[in-house]
Short mmCIF file of C-alpha atoms in Angstrom, two decimals:
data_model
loop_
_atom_site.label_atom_id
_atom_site.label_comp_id
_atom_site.label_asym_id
_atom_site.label_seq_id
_atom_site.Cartn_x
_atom_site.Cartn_y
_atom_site.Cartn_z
CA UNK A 1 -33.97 49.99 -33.31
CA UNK A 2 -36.19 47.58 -35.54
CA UNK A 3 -38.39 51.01 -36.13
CA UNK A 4 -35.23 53.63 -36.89
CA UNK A 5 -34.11 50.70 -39.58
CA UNK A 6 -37.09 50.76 -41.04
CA UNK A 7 -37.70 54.47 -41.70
CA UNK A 8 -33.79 54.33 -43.02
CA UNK A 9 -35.00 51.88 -45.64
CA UNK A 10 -38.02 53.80 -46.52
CA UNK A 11 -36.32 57.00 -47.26
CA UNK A 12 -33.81 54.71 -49.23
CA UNK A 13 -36.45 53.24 -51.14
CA UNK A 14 -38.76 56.58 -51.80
CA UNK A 15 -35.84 58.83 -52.85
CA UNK A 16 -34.49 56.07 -55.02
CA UNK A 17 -30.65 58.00 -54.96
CA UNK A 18 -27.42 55.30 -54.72
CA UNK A 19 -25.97 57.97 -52.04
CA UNK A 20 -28.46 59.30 -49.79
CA UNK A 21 -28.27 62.18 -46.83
CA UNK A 22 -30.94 61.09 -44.23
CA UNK A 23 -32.80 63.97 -42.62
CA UNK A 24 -32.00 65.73 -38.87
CA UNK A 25 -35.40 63.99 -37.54
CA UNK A 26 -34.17 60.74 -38.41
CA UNK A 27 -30.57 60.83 -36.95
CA UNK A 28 -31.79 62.26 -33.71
CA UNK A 29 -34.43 59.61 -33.26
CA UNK A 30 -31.99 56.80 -34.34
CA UNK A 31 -29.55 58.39 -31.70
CA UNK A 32 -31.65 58.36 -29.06
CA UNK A 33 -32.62 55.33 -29.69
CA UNK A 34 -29.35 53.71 -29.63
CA UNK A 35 -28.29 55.99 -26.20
CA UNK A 36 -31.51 54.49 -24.80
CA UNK A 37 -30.26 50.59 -25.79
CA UNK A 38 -26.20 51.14 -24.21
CA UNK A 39 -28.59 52.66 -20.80
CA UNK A 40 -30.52 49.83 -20.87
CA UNK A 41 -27.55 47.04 -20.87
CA UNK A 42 -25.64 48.94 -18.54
CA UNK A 43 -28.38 48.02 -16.29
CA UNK A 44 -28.92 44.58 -16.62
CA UNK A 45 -24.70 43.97 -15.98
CA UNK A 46 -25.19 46.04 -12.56
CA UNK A 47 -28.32 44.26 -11.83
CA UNK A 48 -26.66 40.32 -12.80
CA UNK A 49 -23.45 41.44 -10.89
CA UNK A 50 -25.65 42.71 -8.05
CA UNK A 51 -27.53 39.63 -7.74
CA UNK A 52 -24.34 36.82 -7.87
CA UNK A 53 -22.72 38.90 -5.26
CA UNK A 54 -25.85 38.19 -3.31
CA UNK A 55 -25.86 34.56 -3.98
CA UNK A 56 -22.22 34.04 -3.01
CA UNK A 57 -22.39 36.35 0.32
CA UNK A 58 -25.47 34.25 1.16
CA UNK A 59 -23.51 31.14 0.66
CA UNK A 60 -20.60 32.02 2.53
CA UNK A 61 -22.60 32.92 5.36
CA UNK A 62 -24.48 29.42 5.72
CA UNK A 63 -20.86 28.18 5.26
CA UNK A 64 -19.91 29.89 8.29
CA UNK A 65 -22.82 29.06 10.68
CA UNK A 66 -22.79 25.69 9.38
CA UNK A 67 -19.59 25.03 10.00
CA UNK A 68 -18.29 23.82 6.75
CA UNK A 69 -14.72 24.73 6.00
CA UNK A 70 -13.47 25.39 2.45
CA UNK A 71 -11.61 22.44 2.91
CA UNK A 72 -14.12 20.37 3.32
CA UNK A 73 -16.40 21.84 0.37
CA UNK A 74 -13.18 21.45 -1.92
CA UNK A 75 -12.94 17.47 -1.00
CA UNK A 76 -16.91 16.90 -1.40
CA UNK A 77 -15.75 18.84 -4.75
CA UNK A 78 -13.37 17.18 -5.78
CA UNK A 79 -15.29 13.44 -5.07
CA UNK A 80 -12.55 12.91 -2.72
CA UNK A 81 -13.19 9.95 -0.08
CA UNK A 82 -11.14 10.56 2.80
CA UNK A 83 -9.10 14.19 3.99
CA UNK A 84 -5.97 13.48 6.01
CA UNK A 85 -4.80 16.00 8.13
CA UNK A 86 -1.23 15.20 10.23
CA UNK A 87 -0.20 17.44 12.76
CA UNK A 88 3.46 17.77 14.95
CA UNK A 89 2.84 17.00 18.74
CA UNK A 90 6.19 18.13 19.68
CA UNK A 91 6.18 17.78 23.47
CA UNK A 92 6.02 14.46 23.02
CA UNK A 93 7.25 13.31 19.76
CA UNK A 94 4.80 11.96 18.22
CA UNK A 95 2.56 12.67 14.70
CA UNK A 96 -1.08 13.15 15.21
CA UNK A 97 -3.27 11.09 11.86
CA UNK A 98 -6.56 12.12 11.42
CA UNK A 99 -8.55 10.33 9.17
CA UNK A 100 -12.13 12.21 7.75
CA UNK A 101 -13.54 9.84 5.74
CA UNK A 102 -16.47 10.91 3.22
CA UNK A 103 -17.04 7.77 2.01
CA UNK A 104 -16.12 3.70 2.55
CA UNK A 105 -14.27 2.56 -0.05
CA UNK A 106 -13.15 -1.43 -1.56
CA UNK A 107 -11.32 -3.50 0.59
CA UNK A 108 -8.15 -3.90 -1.29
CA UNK A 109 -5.16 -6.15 -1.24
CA UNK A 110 -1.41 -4.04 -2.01
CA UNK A 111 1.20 -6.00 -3.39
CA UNK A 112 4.86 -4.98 -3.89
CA UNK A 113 6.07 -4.38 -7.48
CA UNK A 114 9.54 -3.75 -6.34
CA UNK A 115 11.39 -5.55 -3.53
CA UNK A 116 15.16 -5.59 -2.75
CA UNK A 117 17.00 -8.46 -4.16
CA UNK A 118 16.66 -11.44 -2.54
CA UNK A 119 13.25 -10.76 -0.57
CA UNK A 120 10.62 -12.53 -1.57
CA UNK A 121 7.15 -13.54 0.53
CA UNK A 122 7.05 -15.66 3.19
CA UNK A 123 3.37 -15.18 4.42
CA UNK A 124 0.34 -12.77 3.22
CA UNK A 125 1.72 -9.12 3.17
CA UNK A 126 5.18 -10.27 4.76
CA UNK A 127 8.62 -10.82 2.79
CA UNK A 128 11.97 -11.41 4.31
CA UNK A 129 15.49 -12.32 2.62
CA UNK A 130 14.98 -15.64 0.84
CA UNK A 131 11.37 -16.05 1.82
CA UNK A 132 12.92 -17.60 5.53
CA UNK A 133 10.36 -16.56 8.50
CA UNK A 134 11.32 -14.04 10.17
CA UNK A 135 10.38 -10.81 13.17
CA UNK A 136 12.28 -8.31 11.06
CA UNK A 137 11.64 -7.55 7.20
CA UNK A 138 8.98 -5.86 5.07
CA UNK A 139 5.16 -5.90 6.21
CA UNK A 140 2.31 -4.44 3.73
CA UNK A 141 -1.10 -4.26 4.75
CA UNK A 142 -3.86 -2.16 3.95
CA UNK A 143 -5.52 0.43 6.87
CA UNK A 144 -8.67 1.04 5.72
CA UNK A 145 -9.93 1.66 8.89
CA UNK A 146 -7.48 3.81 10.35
CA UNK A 147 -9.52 7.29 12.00
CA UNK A 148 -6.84 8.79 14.71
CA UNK A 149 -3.33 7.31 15.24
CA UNK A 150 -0.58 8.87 16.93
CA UNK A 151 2.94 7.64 15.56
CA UNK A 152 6.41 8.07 17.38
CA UNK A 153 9.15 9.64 15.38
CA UNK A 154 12.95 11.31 15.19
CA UNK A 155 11.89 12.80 11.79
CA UNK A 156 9.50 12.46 9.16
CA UNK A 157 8.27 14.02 5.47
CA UNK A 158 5.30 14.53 3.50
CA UNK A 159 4.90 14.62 0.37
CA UNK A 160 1.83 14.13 -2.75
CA UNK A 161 1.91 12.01 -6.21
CA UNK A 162 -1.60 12.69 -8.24
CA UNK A 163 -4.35 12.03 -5.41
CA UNK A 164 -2.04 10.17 -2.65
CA UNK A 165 -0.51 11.65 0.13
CA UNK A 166 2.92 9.97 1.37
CA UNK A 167 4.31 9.92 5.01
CA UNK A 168 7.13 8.38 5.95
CA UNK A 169 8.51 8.14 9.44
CA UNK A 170 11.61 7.27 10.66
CA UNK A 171 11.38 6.06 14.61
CA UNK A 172 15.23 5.85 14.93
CA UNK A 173 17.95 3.52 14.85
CA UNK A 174 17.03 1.80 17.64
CA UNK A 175 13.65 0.21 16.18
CA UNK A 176 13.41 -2.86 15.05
CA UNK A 177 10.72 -1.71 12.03
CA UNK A 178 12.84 1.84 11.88
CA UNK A 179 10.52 2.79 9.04
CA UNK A 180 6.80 3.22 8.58
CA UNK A 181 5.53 4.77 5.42
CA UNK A 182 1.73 5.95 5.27
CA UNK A 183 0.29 5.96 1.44
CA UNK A 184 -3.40 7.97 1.57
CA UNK A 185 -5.25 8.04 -1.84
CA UNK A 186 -7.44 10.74 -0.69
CA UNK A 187 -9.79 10.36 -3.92
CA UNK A 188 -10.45 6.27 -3.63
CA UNK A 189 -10.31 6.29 0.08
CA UNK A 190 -6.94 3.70 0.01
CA UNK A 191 -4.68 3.86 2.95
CA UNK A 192 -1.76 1.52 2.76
CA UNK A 193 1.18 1.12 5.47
CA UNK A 194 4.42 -0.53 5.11
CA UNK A 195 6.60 -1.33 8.05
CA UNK A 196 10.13 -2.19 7.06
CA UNK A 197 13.46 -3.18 9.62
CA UNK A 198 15.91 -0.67 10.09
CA UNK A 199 18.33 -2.60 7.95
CA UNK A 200 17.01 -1.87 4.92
CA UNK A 201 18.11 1.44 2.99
CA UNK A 202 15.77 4.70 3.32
CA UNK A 203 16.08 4.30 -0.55
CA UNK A 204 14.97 1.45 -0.81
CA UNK A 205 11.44 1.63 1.53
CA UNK A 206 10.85 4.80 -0.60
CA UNK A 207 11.34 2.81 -3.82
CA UNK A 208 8.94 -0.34 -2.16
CA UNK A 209 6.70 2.76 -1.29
CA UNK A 210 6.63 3.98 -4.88
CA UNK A 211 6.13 0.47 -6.15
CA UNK A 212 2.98 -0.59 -4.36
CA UNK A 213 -0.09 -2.02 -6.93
CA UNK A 214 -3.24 -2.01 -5.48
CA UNK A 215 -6.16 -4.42 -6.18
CA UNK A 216 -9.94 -4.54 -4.88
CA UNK A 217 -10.06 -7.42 -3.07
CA UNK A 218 -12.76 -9.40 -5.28
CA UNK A 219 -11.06 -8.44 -8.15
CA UNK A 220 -7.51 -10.03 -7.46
CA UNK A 221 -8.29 -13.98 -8.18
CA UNK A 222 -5.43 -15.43 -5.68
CA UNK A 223 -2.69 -14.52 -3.42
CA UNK A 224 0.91 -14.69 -4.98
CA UNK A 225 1.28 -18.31 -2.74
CA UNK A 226 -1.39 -19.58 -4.35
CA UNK A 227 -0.41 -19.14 -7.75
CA UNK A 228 2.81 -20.87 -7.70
CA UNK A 229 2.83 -24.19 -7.94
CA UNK A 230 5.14 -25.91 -5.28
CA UNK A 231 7.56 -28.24 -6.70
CA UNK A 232 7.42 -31.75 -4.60
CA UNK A 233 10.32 -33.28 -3.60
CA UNK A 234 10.98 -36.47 -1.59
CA UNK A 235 13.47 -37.50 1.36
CA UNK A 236 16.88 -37.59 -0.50
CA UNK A 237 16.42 -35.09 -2.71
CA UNK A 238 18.50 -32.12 -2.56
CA UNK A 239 17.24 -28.75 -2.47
CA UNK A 240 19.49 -25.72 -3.31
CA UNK A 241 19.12 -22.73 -1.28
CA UNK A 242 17.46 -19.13 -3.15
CA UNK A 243 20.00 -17.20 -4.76
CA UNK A 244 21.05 -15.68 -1.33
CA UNK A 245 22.92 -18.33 -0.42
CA UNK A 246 23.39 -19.90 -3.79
CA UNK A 247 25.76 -22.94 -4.08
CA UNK A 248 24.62 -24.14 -0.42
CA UNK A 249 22.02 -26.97 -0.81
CA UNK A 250 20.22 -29.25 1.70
CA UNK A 251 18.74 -32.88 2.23
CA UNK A 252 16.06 -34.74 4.11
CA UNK A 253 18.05 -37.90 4.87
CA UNK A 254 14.89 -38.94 7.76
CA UNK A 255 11.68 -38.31 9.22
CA UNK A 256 11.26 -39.47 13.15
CA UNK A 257 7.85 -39.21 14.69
CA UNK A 258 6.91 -39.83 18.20
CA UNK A 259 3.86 -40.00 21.03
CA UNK A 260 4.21 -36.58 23.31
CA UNK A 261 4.00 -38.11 27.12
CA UNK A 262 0.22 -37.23 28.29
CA UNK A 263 -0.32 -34.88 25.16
CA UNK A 264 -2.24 -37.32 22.61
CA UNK A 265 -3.42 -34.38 20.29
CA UNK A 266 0.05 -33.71 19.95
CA UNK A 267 3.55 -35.50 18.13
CA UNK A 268 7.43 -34.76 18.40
CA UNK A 269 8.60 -34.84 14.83
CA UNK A 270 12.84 -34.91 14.03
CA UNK A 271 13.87 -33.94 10.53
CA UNK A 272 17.44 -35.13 10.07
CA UNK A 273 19.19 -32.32 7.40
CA UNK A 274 21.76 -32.85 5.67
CA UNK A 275 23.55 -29.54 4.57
CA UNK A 276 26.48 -28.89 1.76
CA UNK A 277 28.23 -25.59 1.25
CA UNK A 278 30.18 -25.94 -2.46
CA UNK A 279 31.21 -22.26 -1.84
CA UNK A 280 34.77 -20.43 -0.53
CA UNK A 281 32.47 -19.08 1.65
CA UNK A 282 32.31 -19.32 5.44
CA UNK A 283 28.50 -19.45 6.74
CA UNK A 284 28.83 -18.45 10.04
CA UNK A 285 24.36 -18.80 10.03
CA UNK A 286 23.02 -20.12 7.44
CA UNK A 287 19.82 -20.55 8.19
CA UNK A 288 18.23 -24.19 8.88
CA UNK A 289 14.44 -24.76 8.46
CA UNK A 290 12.18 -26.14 6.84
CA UNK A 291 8.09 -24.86 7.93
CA UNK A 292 5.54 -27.36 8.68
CA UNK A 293 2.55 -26.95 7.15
CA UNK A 294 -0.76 -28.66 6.87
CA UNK A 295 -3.99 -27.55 5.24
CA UNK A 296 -6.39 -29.48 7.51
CA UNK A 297 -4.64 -27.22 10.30
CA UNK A 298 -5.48 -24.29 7.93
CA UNK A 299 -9.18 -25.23 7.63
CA UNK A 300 -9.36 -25.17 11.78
CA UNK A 301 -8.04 -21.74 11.67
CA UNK A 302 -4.93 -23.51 13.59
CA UNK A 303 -1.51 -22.25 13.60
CA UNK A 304 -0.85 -22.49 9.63
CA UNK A 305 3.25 -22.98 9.67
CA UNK A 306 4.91 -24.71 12.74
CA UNK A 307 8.30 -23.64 13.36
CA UNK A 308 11.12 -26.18 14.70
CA UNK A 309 10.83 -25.98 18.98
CA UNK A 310 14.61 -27.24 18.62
CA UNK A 311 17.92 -28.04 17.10
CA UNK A 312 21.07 -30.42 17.56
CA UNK A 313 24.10 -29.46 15.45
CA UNK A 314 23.44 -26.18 14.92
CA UNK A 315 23.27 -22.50 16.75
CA UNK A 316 20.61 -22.27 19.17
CA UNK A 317 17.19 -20.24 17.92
CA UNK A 318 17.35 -16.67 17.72
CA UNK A 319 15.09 -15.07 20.43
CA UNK A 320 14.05 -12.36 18.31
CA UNK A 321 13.21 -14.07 14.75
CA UNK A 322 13.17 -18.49 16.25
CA UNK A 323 15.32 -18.74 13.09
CA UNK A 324 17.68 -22.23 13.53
CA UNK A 325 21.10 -21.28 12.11
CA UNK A 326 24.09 -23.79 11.37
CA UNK A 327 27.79 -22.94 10.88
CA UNK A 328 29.43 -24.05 7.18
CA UNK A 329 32.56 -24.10 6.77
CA UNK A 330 34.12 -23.79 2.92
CA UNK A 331 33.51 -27.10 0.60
CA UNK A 332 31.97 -29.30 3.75
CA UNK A 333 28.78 -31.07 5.32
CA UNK A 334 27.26 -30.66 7.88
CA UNK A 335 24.22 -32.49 9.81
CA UNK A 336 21.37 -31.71 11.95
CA UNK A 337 18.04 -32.73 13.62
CA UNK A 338 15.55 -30.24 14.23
CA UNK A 339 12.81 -31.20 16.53
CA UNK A 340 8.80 -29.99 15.94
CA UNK A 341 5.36 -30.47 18.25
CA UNK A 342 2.90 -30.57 16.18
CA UNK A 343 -0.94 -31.04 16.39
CA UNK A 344 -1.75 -34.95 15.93
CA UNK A 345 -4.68 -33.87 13.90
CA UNK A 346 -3.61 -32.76 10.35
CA UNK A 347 -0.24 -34.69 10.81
CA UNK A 348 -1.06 -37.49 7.48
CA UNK A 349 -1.84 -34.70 5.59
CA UNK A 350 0.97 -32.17 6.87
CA UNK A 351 4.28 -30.56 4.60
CA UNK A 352 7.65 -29.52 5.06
CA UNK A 353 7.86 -26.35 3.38
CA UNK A 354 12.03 -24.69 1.76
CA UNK A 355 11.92 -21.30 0.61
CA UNK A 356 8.43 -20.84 -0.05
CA UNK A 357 8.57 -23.31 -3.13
CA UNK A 358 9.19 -26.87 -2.22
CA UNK A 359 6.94 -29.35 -0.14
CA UNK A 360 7.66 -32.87 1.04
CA UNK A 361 4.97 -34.67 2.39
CA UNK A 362 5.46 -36.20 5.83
CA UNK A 363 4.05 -39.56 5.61
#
């Protein structure tokens, strides 16, 4: 081509004409030339097409009689950490969870954004209405460790947001923790569960579910407890109930302690309560507690809250959630003793926990 230009510019140049006719020789060559340059390009596209079809049939095969699925080369792809697959076992009722994880990912800590009114924390991962113990409310926890699980149901969906896959499972009326909602975040390697009492709305555990903030572990500087600052109160001080049961209030009026016969490493305590209802309202349970807590009983990895073994004045315990319960009628008082074993060692330095947000030291 670099020749055929050059001859053009010659006869250009020797003939010295503005318009110029170049000769049969020339036009031939220069079309030969440029038939000879389409021919050879032609041939390189067959030969580069020729030669990625090679690559790629060679690559399929070792995907084949390696074993690796297109699945899996799309996650290693994609930088994803764990694949879930879930599959119906319908003979039996139950979802089959298979966890494939690629790679280990932070331990994390998932805290709720969005709660239903009145439900607030009680203990790590665990809220309830008012904060008050109980069997039956909301549990979070993270599953980072979860590989094969097989989970009763009556019906179920699935469903994605960005890079986490959602399951939620309803195990029927019946079940005390009706719902269980799975939330995979195949790309970090997350897997977060939430039980929640069959109670509470299918709404509302899909707005908790949607709600859930997740931190890495070392990056979250204290649990929720630990942030908020107890307010202390002493014997004789009243306490108003959460918003719940708002216009009720209670009072220490006494703390008894006593020797347990042939137990010396453990004490009976009595708290005397004194409960008001200002309210129209007929309390057929209001609940009656307060927690004891002590952080030398903490340090020994001891039972951290101590629940009340008894109660005189009130409705007997609950067998499913050892909740204490009293009866209130309109505008009165009421009184009661609740009666706690507790372990002698810690006692000096033990609380009575309300609601999650007042303490009262015991001695």
């Amino acid at each position: 081509m670099l020749a055929a230009l050059g001859q053009e510019i010659e006869e250009q140049l020797s003939k010295g004409a503005e318009k110029h006719d170049f000769s049969e020789k020339y036009q031939h060559k220069k079309q030969e030339l440029l038939s000879l340059a389409e021919q050879q390009n032609k041939k390189k596209t067959v030969f580069r097409n020729r030669i990625i079809r090679r690559i790629l049939q060679t690559a399929a095969v070792l995907m084949i009689v390696s074993g690796i699925s297109f699945t899996a080369y799309a996650t290693a792809k994609n930088n994803r950490a764990i694949q879930v697959e879930i599959k119906e076992q319908n003979i039996i009722k139950k979802l089959s969870v298979e966890v494939k994880r690629k790679k280990e990912s932070e331990e994390i800590i998932a805290v709720p954004e969005y709660l239903p009114d009145g439900y607030e924390e009680w203990d790590v991962g665990r809220y309830s209405l008012g904060g008050v113990w109980a069997a039956e409310g909301i549990s979070i926890a993270e599953s980072n460790g979860m590989e094969e699980e097989e989970l009763p149901y009556e019906a179920y969906e699935i469903w994605k947001t960005g890079n986490t896959k959602n399951l939620l499972v309803d195990r029927g009326e019946g079940n005390g923790y009706r719902w269980n909602m799975l939330l995979f975040d195949e790309k970090k390697g997350h897997i977060v569960q939430i039980f929640v009492a069959h109670f509470i709305s299918k709404e509302e555990v899909l707005k908790i579910g949607k709600h859930i903030k997740i931190y890495e572990k070392e990056d979250f500087p204290k649990m929720k407890k630990e942030e908020i600052e107890k307010k202390t109160v002493q014997i004789g001080d009243k306490i108003e109930y959460p918003e719940y049961a708002k216009g009720c209030s209670l009072q220490v009026t006494d703390i008894v302690v006593s020797n347990v016969k042939d137990e010396a490493s453990k004490k009976e305590m009595e708290v005397i309560v004194k409960l008001e209802n200002t309210t129209d309202k007929l309390w057929e349970e209001l609940p009656v507690f307060p927690l004891f807590w002590s952080p030398v009983m903490e340090a020994d990895h001891c039972q951290i809250r101590e629940m009340p073994v008894g109660i005189e004045g009130g409705i007997p315990d609950n067998p499913d959630n050892k909740i204490y319960y009293a009866k209130l009628k309109p505008h009165s008082k009421k009184e009661v003793h609740l009666t706690y074993i507790v372990p002698t060692k810690g006692l000096n330095d033990g609380y009575l926990e309300f609601f999650g947000e007042f303490c009262m030291k015991v001695k």
